[in-house]
Short mmCIF file of C-alpha atoms in Angstrom, two decimals:
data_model
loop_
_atom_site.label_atom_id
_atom_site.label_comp_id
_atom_site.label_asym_id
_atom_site.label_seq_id
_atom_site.Cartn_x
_atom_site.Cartn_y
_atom_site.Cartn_z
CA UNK A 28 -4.91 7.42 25.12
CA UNK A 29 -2.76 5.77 22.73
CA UNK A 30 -3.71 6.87 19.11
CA UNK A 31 -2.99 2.90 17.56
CA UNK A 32 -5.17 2.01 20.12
CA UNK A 33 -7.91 4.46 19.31
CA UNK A 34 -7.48 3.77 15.01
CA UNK A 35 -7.99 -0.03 15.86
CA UNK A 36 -10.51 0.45 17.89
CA UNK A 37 -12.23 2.35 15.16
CA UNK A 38 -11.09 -0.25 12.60
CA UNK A 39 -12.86 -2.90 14.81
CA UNK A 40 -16.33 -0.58 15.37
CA UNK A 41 -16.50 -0.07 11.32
CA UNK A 42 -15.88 -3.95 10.25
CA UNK A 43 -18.86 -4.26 12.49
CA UNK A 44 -21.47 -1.49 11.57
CA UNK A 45 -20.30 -0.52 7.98
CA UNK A 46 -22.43 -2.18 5.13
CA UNK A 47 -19.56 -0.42 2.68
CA UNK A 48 -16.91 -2.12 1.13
CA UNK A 49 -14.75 0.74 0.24
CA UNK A 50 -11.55 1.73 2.07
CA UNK A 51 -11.52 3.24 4.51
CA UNK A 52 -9.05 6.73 4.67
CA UNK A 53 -10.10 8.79 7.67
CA UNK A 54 -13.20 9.10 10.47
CA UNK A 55 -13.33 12.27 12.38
CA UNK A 56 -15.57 12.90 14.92
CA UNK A 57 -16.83 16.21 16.53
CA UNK A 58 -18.05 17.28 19.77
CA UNK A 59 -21.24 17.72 21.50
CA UNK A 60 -22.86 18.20 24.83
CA UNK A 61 -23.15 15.40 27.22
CA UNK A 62 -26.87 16.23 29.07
CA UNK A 63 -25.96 13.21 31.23
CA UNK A 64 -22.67 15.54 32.89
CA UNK A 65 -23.37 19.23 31.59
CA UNK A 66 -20.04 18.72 29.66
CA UNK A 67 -18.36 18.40 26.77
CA UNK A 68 -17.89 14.66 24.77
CA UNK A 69 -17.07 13.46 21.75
CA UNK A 70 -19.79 12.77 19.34
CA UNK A 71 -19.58 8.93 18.48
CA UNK A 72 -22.68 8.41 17.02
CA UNK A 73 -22.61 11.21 13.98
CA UNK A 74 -18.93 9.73 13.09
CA UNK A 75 -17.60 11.01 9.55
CA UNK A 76 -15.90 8.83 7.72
CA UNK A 77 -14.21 9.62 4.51
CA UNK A 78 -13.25 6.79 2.07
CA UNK A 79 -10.13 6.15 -0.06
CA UNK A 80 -12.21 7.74 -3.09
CA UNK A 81 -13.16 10.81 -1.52
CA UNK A 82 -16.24 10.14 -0.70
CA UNK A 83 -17.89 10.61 3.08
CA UNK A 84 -20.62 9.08 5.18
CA UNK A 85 -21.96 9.74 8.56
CA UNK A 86 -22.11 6.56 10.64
CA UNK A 87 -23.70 5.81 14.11
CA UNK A 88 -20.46 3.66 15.92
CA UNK A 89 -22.06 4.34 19.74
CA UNK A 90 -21.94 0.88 21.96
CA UNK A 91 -18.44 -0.40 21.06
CA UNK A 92 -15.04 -0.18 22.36
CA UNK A 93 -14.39 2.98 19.85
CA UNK A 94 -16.85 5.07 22.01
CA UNK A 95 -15.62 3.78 24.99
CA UNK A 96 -12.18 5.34 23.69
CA UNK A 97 -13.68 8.46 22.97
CA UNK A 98 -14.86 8.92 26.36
CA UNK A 99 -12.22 8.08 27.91
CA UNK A 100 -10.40 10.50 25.73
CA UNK A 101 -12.55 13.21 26.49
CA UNK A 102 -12.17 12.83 29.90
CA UNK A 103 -8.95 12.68 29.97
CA UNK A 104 -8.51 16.24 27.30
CA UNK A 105 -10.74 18.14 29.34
CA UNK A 106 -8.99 17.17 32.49
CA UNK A 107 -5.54 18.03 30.95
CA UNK A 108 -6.23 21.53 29.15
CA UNK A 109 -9.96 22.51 29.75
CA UNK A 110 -10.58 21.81 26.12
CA UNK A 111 -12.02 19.45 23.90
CA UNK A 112 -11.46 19.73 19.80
CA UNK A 113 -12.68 17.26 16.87
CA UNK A 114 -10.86 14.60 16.53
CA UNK A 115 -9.35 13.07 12.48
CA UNK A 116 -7.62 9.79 12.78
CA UNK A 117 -5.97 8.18 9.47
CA UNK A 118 -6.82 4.41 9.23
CA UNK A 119 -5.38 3.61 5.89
CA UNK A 120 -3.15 5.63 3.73
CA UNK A 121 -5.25 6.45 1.10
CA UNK A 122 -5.37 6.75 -2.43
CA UNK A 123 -2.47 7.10 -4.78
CA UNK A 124 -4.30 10.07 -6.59
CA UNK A 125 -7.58 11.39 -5.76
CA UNK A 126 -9.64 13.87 -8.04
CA UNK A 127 -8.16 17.35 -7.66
CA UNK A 128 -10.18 19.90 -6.26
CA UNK A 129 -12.15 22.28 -8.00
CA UNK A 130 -10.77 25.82 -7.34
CA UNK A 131 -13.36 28.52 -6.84
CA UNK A 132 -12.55 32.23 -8.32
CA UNK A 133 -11.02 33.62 -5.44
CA UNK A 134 -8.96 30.91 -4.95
CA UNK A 135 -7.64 31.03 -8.40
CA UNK A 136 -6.68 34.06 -8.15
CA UNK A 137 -5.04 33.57 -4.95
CA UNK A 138 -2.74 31.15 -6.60
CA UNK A 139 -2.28 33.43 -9.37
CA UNK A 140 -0.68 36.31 -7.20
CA UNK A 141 1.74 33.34 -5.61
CA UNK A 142 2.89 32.28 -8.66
CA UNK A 143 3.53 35.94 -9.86
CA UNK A 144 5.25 37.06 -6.67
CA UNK A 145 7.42 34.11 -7.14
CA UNK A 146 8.19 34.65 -10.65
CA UNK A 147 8.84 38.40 -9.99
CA UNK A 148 11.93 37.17 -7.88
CA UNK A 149 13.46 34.83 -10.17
CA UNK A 150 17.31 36.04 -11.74
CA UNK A 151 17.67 37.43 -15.05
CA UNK A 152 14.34 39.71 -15.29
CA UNK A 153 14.22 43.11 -17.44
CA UNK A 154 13.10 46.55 -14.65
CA UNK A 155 9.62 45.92 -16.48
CA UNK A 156 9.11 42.23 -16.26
CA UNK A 157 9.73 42.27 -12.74
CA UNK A 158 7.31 45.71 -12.57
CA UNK A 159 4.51 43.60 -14.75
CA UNK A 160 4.87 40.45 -12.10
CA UNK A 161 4.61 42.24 -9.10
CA UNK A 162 1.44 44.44 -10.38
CA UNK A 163 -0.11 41.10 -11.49
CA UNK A 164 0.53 39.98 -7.76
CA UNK A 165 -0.69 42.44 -5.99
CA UNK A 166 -3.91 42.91 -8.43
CA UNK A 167 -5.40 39.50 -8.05
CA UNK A 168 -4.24 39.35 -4.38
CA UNK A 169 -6.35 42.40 -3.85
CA UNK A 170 -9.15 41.42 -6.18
CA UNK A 171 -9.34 38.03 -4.32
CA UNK A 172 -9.55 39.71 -1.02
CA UNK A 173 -12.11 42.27 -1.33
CA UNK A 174 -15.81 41.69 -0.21
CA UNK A 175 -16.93 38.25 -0.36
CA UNK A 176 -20.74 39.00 -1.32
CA UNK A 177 -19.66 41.27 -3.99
CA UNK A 178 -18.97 38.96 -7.71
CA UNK A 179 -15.66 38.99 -8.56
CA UNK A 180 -15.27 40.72 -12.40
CA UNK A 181 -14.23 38.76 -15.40
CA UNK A 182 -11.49 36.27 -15.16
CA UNK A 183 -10.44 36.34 -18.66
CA UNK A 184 -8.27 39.10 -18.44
CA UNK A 185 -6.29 37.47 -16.00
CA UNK A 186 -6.33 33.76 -17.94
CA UNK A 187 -4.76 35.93 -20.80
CA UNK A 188 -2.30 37.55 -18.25
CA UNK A 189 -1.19 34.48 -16.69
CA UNK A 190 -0.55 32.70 -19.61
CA UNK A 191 1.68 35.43 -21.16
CA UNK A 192 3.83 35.21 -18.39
CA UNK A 193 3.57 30.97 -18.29
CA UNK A 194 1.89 31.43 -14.75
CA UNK A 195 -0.80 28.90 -14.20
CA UNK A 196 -4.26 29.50 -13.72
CA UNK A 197 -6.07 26.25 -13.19
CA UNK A 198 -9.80 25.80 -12.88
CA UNK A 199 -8.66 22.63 -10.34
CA UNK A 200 -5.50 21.08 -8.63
CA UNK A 201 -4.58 18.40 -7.87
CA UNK A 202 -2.29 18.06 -4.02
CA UNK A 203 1.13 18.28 -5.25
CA UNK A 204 0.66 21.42 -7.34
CA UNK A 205 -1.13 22.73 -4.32
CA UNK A 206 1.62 21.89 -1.93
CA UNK A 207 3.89 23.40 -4.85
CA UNK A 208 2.22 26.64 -4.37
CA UNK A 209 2.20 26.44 -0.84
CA UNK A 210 5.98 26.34 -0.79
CA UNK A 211 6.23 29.06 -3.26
CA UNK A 212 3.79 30.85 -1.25
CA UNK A 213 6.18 30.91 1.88
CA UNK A 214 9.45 31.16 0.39
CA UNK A 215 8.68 34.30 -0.90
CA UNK A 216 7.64 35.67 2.39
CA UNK A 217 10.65 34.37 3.89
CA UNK A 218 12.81 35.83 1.35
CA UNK A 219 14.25 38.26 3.22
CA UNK A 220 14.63 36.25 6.51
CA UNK A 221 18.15 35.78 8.00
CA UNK A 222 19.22 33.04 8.76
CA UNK A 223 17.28 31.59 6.16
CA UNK A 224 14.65 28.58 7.60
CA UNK A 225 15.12 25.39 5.52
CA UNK A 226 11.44 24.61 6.13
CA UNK A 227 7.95 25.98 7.70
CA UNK A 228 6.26 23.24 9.36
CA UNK A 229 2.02 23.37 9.54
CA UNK A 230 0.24 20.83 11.84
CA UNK A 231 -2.87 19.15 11.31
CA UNK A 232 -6.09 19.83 13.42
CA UNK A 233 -9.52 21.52 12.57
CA UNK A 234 -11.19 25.03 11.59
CA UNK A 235 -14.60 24.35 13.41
CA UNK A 236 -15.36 20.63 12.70
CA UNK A 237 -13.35 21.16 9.61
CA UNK A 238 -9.94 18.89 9.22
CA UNK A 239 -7.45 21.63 8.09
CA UNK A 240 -3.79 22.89 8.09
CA UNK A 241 -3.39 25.34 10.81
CA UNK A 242 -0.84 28.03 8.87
CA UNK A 243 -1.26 30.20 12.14
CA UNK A 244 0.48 27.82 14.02
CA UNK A 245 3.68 27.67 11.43
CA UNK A 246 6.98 26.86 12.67
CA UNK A 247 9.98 27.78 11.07
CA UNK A 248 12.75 25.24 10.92
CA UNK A 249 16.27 26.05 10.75
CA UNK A 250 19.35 23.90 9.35
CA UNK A 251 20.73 23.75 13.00
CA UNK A 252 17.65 22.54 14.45
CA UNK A 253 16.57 25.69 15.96
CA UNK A 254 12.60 26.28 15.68
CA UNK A 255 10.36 29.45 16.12
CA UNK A 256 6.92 30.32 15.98
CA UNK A 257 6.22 33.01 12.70
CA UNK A 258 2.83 34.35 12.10
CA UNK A 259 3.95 36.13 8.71
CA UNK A 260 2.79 32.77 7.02
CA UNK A 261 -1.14 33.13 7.91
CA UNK A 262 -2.44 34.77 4.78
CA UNK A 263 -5.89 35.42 2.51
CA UNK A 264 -3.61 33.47 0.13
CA UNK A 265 -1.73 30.67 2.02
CA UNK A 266 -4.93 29.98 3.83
CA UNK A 267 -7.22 29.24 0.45
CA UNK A 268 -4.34 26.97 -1.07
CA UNK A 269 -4.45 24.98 2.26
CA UNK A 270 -7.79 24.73 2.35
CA UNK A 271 -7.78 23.26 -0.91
CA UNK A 272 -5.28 20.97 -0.51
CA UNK A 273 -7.22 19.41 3.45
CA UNK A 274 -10.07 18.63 0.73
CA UNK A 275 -7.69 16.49 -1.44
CA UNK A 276 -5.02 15.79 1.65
CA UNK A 277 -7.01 14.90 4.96
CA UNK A 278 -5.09 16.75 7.62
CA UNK A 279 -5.20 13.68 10.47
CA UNK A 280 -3.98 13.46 13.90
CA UNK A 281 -0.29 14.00 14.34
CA UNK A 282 0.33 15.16 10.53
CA UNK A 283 2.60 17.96 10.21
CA UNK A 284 2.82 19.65 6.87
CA UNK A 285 6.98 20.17 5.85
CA UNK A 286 7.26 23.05 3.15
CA UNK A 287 10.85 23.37 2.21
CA UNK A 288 11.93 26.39 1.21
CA UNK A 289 14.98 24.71 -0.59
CA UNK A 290 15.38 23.33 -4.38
CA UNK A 291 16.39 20.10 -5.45
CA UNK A 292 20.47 20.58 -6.08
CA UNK A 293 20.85 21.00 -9.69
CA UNK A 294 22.33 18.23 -11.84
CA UNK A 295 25.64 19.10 -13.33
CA UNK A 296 25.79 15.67 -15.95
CA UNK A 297 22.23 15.52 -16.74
CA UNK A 298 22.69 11.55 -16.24
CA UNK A 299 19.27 10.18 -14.28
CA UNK A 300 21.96 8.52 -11.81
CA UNK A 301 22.49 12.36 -10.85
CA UNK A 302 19.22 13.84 -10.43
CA UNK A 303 17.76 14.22 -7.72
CA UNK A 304 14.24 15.65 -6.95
CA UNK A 305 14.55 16.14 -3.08
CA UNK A 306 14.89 19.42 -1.74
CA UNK A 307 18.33 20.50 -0.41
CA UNK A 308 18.05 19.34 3.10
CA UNK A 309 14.71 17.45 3.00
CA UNK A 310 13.95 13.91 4.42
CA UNK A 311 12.54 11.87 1.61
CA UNK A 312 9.85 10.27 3.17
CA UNK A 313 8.68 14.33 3.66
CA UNK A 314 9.06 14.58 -0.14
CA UNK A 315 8.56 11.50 -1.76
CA UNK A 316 8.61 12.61 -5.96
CA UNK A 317 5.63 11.47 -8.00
CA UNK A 318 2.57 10.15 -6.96
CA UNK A 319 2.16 7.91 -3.62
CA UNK A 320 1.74 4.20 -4.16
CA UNK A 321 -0.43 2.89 -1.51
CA UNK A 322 0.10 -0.20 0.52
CA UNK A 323 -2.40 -2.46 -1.07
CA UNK A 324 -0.65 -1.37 -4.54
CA UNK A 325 2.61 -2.37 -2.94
CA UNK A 326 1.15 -6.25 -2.56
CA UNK A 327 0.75 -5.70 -6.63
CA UNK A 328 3.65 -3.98 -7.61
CA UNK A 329 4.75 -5.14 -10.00
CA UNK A 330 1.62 -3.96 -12.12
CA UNK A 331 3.39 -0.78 -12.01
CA UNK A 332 7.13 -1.39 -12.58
CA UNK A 333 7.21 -1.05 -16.33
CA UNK A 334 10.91 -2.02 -17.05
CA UNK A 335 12.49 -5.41 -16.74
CA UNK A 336 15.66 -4.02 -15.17
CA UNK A 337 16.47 -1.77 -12.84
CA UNK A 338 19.38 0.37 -10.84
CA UNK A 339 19.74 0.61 -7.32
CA UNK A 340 20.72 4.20 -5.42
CA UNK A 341 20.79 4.19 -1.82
CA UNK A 342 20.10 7.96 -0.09
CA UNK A 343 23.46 8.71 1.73
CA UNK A 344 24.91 12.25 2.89
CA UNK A 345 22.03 14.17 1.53
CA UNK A 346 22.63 12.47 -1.83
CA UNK A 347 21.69 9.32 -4.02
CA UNK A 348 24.87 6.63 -4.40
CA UNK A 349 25.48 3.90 -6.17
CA UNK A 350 25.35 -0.04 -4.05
CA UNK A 351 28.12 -1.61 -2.64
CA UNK A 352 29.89 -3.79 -4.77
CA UNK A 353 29.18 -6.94 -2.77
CA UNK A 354 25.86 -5.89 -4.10
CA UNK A 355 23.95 -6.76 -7.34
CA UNK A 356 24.63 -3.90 -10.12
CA UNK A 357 21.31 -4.46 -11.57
CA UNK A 358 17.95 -5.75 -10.45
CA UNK A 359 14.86 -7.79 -12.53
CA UNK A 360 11.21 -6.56 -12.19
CA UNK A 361 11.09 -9.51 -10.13
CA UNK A 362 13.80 -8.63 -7.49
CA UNK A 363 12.63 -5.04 -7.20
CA UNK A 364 8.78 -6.46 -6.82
CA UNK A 365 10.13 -9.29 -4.20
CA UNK A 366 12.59 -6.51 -1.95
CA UNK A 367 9.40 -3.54 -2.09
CA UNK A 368 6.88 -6.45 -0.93
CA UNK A 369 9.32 -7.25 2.05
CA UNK A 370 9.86 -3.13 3.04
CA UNK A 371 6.00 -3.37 3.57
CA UNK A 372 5.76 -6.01 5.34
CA UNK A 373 8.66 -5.62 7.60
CA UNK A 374 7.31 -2.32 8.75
CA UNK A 375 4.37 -0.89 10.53
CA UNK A 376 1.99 0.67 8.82
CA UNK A 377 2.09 4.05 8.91
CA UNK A 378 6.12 3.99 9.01
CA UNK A 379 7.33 3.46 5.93
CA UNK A 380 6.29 5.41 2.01
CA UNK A 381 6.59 4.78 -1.72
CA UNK A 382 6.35 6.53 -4.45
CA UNK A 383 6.46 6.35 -8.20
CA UNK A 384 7.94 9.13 -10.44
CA UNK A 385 6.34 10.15 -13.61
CA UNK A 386 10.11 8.90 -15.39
CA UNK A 387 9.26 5.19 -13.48
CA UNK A 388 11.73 5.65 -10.60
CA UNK A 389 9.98 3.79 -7.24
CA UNK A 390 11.33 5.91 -4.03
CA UNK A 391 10.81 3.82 -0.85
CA UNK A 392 11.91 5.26 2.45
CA UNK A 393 11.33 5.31 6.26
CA UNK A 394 12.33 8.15 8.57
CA UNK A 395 16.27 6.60 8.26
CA UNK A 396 16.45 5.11 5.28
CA UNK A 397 16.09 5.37 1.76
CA UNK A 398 16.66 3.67 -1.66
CA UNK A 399 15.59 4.72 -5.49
CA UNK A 400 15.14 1.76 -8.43
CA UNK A 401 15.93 3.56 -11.57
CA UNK A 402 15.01 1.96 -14.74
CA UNK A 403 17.96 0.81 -16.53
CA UNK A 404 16.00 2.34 -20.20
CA UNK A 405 16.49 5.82 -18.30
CA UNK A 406 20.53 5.46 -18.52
CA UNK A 407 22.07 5.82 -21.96
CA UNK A 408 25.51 3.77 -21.31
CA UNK A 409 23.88 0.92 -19.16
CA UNK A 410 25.57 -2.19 -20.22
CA UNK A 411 24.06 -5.27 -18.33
CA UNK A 412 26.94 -6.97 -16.68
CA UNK A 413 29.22 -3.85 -16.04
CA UNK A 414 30.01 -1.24 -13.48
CA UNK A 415 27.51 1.64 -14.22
CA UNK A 416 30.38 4.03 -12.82
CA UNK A 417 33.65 2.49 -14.01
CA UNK A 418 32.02 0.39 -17.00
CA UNK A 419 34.34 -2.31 -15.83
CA UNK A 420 33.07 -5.89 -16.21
CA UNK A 421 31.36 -7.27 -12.76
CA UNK A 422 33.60 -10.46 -13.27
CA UNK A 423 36.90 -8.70 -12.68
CA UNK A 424 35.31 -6.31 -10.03
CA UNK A 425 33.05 -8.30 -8.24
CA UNK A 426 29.38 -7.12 -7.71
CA UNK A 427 28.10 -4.05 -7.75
CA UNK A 428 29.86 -0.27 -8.69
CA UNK A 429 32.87 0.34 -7.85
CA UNK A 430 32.63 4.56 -6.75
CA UNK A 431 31.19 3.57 -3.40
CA UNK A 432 33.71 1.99 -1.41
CA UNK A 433 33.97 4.95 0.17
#
């Protein structure tokens, strides 16, 4: 069963029963018991649906083409591998930021022993601060752990601990911290891995009825393309940050979670034409910076392009360069409003991301290409009119920088 099928199927069975006008994000449906043929089906008329402000509903969406799908589906699963699972499908792409989660005690803590562990292996730390970090770790690892239906003791302590150290401690989070821990949380266990993996992969699917991160199915990815199967990732820990971040995050059919292990390569000039916030080896569209600007946002960007000029990088090599120079050197809120609105609707949905970075830099990329619009208010020297590498004037050059030609 193809899964665009299925999600327009399910687009066509909501326009019809839902009395909502909200956005859509997600539906997921469960399983149940067919009477009819003693077997397992999918459950299409208890259909969750989860909309673009968090919020859920159960709707009924039996006698349409949806549960037709489902059946089919069904059919076809249990034929294949015995097995039938819930099923999440994404049918918009949500909401540029969502309430973060509240974080329950153990939870906190479990974040609080990443962040520690982390810390403790960071260059330049005195015998003791390193002896202080890791006994911090371990404590709230192992307070965190211990019986469930026992109350955990006083948190303050810890508050106090954490923030003599600068380790955070939040009461919520929102999903890029959380994915922020989560890559903490599995760099340190891979720490001692050789050859290093650039990244450990998680794929969406369900605990129970449940849409969730499956860390026991991690994959390790290497720089040459090699993968493996590595169960040291499925911890108390890792496990509580995940589940924290499916409640902000929707795990959906076919998402794969990519935690790099890598930095961002460090900026030698400090000039915003050099910095660059993508890991070391990552895919932007994997790690787009900032928070995610939505599609129907994209129709209205230019309510959130706040300069009236921008610079153009294109993502080459691993790195962010400079246009052409048969290419404009700088771009009007206009131009960079007119060339995001095309992206979008050039592409399927689904295939192409933006993003907007707390300095005002828009990222746009697919899975081959990508291009940053840095505000020209961000670059001390910019001079409208010149080269913003050789500070030549554009009328003796042509358009566009003249450090790419290569």
């Amino acid at each position: 069963m193809n899964a665009a099928h299925l999600i327009a199927t399910a687009r066509d069975a909501l326009a019809a029963r839902s009395t909502h006008k909200r956005t859509v994000h997600t539906v997921t449906v469960t399983t149940t018991h067919d009477p009819a043929t003693h077997t397992l089906t999918y459950d299409s008329e208890n259909v969750t649906v989860r909309h673009d402000d968090g919020t859920r509903i159960a709707i009924d969406l039996t006698n349409t083409e949806f549960a037709e799908d489902l059946e089919a589906l069904a059919e076809d699963r249990l034929a294949r591998s015995g097995s039938l699972g819930p099923l999440t499908l994404r049918l918009g792409p949500g909401p540029a930021t969502l309430p973060p989660a509240e974080l329950s005690e153990r939870t906190r803590l479990f974040i609080l022993s990443i962040h520690a562990r982390a810390a403790a292996h960071r260059s330049g730390l005195t015998v003791n601060q390193v002896l202080d970090l890791t006994t911090l770790a371990y404590e709230a690892n192992d307070i965190a752990r211990h019986d469930s239906t026992r109350p955990l003791p006083r948190l303050d302590p810890y508050g106090q601990r954490a923030a003599a150290h600068g380790l955070p401690f939040p009461h919520e989070a929102n999903a890029p911290f959380l994915i922020q821990t989560a890559r903490l949380a599995v760099r340190t266990m891979s720490h001692n891995m050789q050859p290093r993996p650039l990244a450990v992969e998680l794929p969406a699917g369900h605990l129970g009825d449940t849409p969730a991160w499956l860390v026991h199915q991690a994959t390790t990815r290497f720089r040459d393309g090699a993968t493996n199967h590595e169960p040291r990732y499925d911890t108390p820990a890792l496990r509580a940050v995940l589940q924290s971040l499916a409640a902000v995050r929707t795990p959906a059919a076919g998402d794969r979670l990519s935690l790099y292990l890598t930095d961002p390569p460090a900026s030698t000039t400090g000039c915003p034409l050099d910095v660059d916030p993508v890991p070391e080896g990552a895919p932007v569209h994997d790690t787009l910076p900032g928070a995610v600007i939505t599609g129907d946002q994209v129709r209205r960007i230019a309510d959130l392009l706040e300069a009236d000029e921008y610079v153009l990088q294109l993502r080459a090599a691993g790195a962010w360069r400079l246009s052409h120079q048969d290419e404009p050197g700088t771009l009007t809120r206009r131009q960079v409003a007119a060339t995001l609105r095309r992206a979008r609707d050039r592409s399927r949905p689904g295939t192409i991301w933006f993003s907007r970075d707390s300095d005002g830099t828009i990222y746009v990329s697919d899975t081959a290409h990508a291009a940053r619009y840095l505000p020209t208010t961000l670059i001390s020297d910019h001079h409208d009119g010149h080269c913003r590498s050789c500070h030549a004037f554009y009328a003796t050059l042509g358009e566009g920088p003249g450090d790419l030609a290569a």
